[in-house]
PDB file of N, CA, C and O in Angstrom:
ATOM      1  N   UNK A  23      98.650  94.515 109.903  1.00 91.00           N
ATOM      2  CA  UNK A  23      99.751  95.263 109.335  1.00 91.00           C
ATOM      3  C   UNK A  23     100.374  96.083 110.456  1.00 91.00           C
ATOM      4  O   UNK A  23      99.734  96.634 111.352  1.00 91.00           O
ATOM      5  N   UNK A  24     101.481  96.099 110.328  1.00 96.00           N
ATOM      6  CA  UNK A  24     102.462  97.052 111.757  1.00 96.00           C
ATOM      7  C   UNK A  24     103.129  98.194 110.561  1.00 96.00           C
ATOM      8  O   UNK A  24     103.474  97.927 109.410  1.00 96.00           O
ATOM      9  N   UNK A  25     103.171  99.498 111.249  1.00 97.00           N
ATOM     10  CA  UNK A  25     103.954 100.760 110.600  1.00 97.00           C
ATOM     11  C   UNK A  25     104.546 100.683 111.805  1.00 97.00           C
ATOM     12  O   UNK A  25     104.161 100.253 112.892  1.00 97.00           O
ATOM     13  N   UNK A  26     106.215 101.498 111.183  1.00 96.00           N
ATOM     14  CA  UNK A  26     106.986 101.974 111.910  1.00 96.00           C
ATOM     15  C   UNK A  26     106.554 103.579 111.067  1.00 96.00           C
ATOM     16  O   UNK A  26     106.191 103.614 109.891  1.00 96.00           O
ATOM     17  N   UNK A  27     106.681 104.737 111.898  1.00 95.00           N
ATOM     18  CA  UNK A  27     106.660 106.099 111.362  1.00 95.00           C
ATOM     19  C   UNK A  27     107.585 106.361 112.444  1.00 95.00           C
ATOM     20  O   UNK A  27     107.626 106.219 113.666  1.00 95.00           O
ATOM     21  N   UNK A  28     108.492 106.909 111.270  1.00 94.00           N
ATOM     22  CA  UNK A  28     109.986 107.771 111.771  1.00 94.00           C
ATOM     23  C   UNK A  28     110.322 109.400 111.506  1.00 94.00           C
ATOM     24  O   UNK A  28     110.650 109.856 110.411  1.00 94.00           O
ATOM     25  N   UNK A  29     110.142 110.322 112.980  1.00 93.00           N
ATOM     26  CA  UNK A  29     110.032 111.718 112.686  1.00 93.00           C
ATOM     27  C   UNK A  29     111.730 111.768 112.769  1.00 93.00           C
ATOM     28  O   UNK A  29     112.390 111.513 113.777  1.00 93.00           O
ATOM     29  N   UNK A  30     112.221 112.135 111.538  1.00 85.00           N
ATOM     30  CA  UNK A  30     114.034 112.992 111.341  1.00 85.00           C
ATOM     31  C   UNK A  30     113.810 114.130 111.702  1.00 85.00           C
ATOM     32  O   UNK A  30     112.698 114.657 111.665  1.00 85.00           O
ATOM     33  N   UNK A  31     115.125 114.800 112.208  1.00 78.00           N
ATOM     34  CA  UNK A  31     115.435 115.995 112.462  1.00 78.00           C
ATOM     35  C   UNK A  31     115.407 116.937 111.597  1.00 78.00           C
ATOM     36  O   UNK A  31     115.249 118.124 111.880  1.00 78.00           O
ATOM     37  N   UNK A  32     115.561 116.471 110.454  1.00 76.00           N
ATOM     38  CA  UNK A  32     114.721 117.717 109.293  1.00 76.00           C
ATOM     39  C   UNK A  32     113.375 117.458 108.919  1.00 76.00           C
ATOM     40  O   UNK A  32     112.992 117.516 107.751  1.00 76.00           O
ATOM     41  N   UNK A  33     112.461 117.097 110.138  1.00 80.00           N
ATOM     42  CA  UNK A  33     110.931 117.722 109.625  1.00 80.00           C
ATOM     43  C   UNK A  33     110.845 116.689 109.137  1.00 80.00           C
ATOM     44  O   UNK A  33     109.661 116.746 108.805  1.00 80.00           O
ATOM     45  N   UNK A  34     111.225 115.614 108.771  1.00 89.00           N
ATOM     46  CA  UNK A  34     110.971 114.437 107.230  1.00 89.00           C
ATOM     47  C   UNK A  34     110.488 113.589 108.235  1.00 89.00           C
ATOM     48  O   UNK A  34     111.148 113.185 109.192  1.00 89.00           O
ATOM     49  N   UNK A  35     109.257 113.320 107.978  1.00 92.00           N
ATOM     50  CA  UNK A  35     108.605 111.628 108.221  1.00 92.00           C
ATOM     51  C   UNK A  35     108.447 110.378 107.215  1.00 92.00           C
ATOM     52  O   UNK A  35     107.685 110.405 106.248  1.00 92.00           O
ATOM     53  N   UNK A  36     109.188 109.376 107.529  1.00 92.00           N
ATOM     54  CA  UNK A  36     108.999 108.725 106.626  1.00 92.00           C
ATOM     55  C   UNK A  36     108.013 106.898 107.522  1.00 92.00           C
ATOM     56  O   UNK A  36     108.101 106.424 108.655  1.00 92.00           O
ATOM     57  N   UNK A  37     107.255 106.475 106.341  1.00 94.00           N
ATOM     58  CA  UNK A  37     106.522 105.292 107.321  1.00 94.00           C
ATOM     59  C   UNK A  37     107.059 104.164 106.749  1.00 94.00           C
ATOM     60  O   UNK A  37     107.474 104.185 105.590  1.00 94.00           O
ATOM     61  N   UNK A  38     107.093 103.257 107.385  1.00 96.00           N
ATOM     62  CA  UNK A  38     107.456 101.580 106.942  1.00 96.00           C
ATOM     63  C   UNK A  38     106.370 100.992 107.038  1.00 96.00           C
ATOM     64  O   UNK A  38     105.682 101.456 107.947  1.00 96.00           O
ATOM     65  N   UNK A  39     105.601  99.600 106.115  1.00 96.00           N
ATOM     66  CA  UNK A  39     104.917  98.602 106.680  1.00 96.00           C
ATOM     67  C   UNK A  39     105.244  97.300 106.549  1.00 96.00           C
ATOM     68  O   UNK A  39     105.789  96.762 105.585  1.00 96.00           O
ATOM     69  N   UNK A  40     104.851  96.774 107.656  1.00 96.00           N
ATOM     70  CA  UNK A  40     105.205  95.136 107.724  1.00 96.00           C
ATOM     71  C   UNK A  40     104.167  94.296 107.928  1.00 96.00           C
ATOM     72  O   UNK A  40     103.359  94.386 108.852  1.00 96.00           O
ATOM     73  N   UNK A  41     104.186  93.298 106.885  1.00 93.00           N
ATOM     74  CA  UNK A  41     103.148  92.364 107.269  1.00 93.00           C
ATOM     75  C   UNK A  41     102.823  91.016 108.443  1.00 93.00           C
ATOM     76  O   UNK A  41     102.056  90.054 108.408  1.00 93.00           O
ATOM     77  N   UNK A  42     103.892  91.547 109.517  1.00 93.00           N
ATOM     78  CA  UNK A  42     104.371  91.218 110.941  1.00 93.00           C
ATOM     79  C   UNK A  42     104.997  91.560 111.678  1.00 93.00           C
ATOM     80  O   UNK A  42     105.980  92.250 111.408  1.00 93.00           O
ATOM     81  N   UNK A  43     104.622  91.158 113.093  1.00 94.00           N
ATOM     82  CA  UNK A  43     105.162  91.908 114.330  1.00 94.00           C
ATOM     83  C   UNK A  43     106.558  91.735 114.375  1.00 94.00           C
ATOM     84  O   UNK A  43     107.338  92.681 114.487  1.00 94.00           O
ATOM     85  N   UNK A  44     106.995  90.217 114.267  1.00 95.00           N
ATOM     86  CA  UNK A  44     108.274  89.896 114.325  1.00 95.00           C
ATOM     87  C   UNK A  44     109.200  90.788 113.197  1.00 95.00           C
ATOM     88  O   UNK A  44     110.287  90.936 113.755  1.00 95.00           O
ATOM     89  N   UNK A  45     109.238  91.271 112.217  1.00 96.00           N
ATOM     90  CA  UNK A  45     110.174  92.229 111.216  1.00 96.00           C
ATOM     91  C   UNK A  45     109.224  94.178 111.671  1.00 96.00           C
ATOM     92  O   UNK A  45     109.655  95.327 111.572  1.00 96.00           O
ATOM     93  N   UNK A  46     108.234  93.763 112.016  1.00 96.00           N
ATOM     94  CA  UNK A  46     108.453  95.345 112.576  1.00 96.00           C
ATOM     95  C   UNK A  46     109.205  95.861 113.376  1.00 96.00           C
ATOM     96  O   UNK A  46     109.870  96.890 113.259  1.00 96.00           O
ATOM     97  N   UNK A  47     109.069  94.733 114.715  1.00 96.00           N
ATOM     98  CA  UNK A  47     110.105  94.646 115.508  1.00 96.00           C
ATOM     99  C   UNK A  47     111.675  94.797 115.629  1.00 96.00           C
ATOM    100  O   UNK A  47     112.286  95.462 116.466  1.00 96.00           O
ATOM    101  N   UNK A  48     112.001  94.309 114.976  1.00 97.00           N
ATOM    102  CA  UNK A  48     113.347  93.641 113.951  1.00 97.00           C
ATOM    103  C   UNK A  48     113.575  95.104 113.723  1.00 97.00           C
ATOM    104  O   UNK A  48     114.245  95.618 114.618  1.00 97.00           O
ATOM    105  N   UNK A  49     113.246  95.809 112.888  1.00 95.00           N
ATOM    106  CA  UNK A  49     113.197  97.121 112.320  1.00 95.00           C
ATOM    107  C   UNK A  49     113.224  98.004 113.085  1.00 95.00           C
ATOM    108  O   UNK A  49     113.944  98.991 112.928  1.00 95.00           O
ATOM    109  N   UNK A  50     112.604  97.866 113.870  1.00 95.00           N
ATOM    110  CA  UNK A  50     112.533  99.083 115.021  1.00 95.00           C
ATOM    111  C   UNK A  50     113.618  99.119 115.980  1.00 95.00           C
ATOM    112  O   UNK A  50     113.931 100.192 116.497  1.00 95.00           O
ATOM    113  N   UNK A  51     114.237  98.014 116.272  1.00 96.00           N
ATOM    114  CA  UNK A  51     115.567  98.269 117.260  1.00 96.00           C
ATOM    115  C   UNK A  51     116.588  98.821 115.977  1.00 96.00           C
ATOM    116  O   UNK A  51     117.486  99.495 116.481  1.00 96.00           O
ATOM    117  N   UNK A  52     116.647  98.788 115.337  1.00 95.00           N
ATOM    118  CA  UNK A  52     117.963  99.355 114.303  1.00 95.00           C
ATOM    119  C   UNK A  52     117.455 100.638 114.048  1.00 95.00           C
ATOM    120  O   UNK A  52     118.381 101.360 113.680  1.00 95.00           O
ATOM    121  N   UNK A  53     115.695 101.614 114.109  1.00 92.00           N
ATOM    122  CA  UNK A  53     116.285 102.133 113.766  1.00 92.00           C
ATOM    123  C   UNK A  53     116.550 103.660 114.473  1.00 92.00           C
ATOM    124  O   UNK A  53     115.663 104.073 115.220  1.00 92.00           O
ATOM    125  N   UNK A  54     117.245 104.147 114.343  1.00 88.00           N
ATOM    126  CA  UNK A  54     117.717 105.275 115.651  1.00 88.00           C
ATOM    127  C   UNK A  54     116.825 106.608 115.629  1.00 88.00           C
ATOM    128  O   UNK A  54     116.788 107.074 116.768  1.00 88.00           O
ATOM    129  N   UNK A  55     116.209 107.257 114.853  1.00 86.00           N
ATOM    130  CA  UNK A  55     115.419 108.462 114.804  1.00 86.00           C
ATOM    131  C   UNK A  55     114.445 108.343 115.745  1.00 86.00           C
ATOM    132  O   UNK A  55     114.261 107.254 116.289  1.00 86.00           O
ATOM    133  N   UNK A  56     113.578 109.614 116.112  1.00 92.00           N
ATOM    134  CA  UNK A  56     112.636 109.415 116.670  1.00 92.00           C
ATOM    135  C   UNK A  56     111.458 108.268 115.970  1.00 92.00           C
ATOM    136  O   UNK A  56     111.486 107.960 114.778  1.00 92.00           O
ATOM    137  N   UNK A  57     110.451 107.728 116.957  1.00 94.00           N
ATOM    138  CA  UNK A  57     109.657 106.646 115.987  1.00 94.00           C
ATOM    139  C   UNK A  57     108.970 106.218 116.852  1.00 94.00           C
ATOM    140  O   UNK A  57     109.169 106.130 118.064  1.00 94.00           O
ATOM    141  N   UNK A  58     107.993 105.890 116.131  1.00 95.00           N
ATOM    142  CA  UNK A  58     106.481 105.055 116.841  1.00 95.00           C
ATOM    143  C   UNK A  58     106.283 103.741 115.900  1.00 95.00           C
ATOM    144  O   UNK A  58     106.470 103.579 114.694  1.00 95.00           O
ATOM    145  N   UNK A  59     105.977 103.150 116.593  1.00 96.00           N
ATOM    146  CA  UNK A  59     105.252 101.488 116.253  1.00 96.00           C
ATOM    147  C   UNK A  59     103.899 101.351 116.234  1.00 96.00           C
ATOM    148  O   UNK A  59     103.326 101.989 117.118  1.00 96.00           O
ATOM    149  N   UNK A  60     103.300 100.799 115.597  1.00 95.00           N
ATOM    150  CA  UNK A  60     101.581 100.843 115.503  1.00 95.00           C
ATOM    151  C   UNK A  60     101.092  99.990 114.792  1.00 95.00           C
ATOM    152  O   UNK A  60     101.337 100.132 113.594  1.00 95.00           O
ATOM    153  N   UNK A  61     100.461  99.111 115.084  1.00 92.00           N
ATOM    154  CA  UNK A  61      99.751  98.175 114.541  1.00 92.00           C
ATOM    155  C   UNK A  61      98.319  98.079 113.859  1.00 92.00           C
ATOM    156  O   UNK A  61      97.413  97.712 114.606  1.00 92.00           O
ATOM    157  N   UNK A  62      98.016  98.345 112.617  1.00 88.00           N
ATOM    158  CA  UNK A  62      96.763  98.449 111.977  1.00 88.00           C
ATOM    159  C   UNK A  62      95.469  97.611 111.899  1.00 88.00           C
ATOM    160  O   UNK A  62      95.808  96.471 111.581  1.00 88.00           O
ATOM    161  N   UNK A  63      94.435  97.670 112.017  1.00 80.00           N
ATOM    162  CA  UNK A  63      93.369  97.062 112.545  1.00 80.00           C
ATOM    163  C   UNK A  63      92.248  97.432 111.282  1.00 80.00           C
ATOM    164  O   UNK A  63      91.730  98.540 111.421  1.00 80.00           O
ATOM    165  N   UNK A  64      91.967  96.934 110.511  1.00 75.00           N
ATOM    166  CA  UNK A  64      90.833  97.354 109.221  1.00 75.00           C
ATOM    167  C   UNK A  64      90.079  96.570 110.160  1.00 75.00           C
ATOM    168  O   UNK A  64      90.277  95.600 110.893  1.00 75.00           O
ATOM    169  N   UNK A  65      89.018  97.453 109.828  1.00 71.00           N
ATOM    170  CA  UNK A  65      87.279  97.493 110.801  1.00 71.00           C
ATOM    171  C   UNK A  65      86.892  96.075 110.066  1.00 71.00           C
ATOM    172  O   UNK A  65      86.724  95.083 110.775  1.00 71.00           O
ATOM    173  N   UNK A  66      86.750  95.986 108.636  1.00 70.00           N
ATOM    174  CA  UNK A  66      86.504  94.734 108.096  1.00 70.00           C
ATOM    175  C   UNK A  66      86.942  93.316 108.407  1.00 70.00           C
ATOM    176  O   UNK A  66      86.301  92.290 108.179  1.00 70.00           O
ATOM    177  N   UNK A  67      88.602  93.470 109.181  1.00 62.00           N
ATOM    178  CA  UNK A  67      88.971  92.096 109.533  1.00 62.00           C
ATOM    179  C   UNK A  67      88.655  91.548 110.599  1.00 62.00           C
ATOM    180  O   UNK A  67      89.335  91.313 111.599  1.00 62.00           O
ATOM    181  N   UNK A  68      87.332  91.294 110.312  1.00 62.00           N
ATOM    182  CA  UNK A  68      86.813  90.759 111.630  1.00 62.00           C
ATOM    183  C   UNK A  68      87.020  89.398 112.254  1.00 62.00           C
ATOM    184  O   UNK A  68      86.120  89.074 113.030  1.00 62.00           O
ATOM    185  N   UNK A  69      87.771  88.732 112.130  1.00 63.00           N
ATOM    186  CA  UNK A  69      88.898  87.820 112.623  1.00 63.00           C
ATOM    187  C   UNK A  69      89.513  88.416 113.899  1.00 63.00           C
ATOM    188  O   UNK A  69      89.269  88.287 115.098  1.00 63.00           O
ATOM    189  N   UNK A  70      90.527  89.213 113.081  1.00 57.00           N
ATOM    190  CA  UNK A  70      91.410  90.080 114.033  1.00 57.00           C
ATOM    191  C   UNK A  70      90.653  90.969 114.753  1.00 57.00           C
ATOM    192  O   UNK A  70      91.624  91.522 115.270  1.00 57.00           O
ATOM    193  N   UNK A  71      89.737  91.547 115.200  1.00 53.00           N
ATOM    194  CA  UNK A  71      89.039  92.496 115.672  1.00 53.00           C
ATOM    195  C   UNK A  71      88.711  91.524 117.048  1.00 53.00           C
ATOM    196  O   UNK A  71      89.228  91.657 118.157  1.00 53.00           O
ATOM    197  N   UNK A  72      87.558  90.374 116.580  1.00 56.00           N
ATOM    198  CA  UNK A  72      87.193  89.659 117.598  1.00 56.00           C
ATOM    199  C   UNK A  72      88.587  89.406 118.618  1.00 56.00           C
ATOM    200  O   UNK A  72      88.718  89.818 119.771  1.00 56.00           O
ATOM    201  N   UNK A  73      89.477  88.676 117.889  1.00 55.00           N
ATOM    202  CA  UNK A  73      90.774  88.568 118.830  1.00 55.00           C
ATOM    203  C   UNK A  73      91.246  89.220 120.152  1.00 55.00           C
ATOM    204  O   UNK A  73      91.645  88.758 121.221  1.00 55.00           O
ATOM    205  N   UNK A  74      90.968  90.972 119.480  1.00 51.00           N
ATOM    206  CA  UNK A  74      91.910  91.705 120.103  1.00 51.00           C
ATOM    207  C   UNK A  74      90.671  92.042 121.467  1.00 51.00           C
ATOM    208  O   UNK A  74      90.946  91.770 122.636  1.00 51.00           O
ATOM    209  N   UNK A  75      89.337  92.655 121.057  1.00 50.00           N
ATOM    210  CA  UNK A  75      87.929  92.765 121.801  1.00 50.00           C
ATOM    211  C   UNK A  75      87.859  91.680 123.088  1.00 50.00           C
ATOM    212  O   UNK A  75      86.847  91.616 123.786  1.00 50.00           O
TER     213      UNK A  75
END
């Protein structure tokens, strides 16, 4: 899972999730506020864990 979390100038954070890199991505060049990208990792998906290790 990828979040976009977007800090506005009034204090307001708001988060997005995507169930891929390619539309997090996508999302993130449009959108203009401050913002971080981050990609989620559940300890359980151990698929994806081995991958990244």
């Amino acid at each position: 899972m990828w979040v976009i979390t977007v800090y506005s100038n009034l204090n307001d954070t708001t988060m997005f999730e995507f169930e891929n890199e390619t539309e997090a991505r996508k999302a993130f060049k449009e959108i203009q506020d401050c913002k971080v990208l981050s990609e989620v990792i559940y300890f359980n998906d151990f698929d994806i864990v081995l991958d990244v290790v």
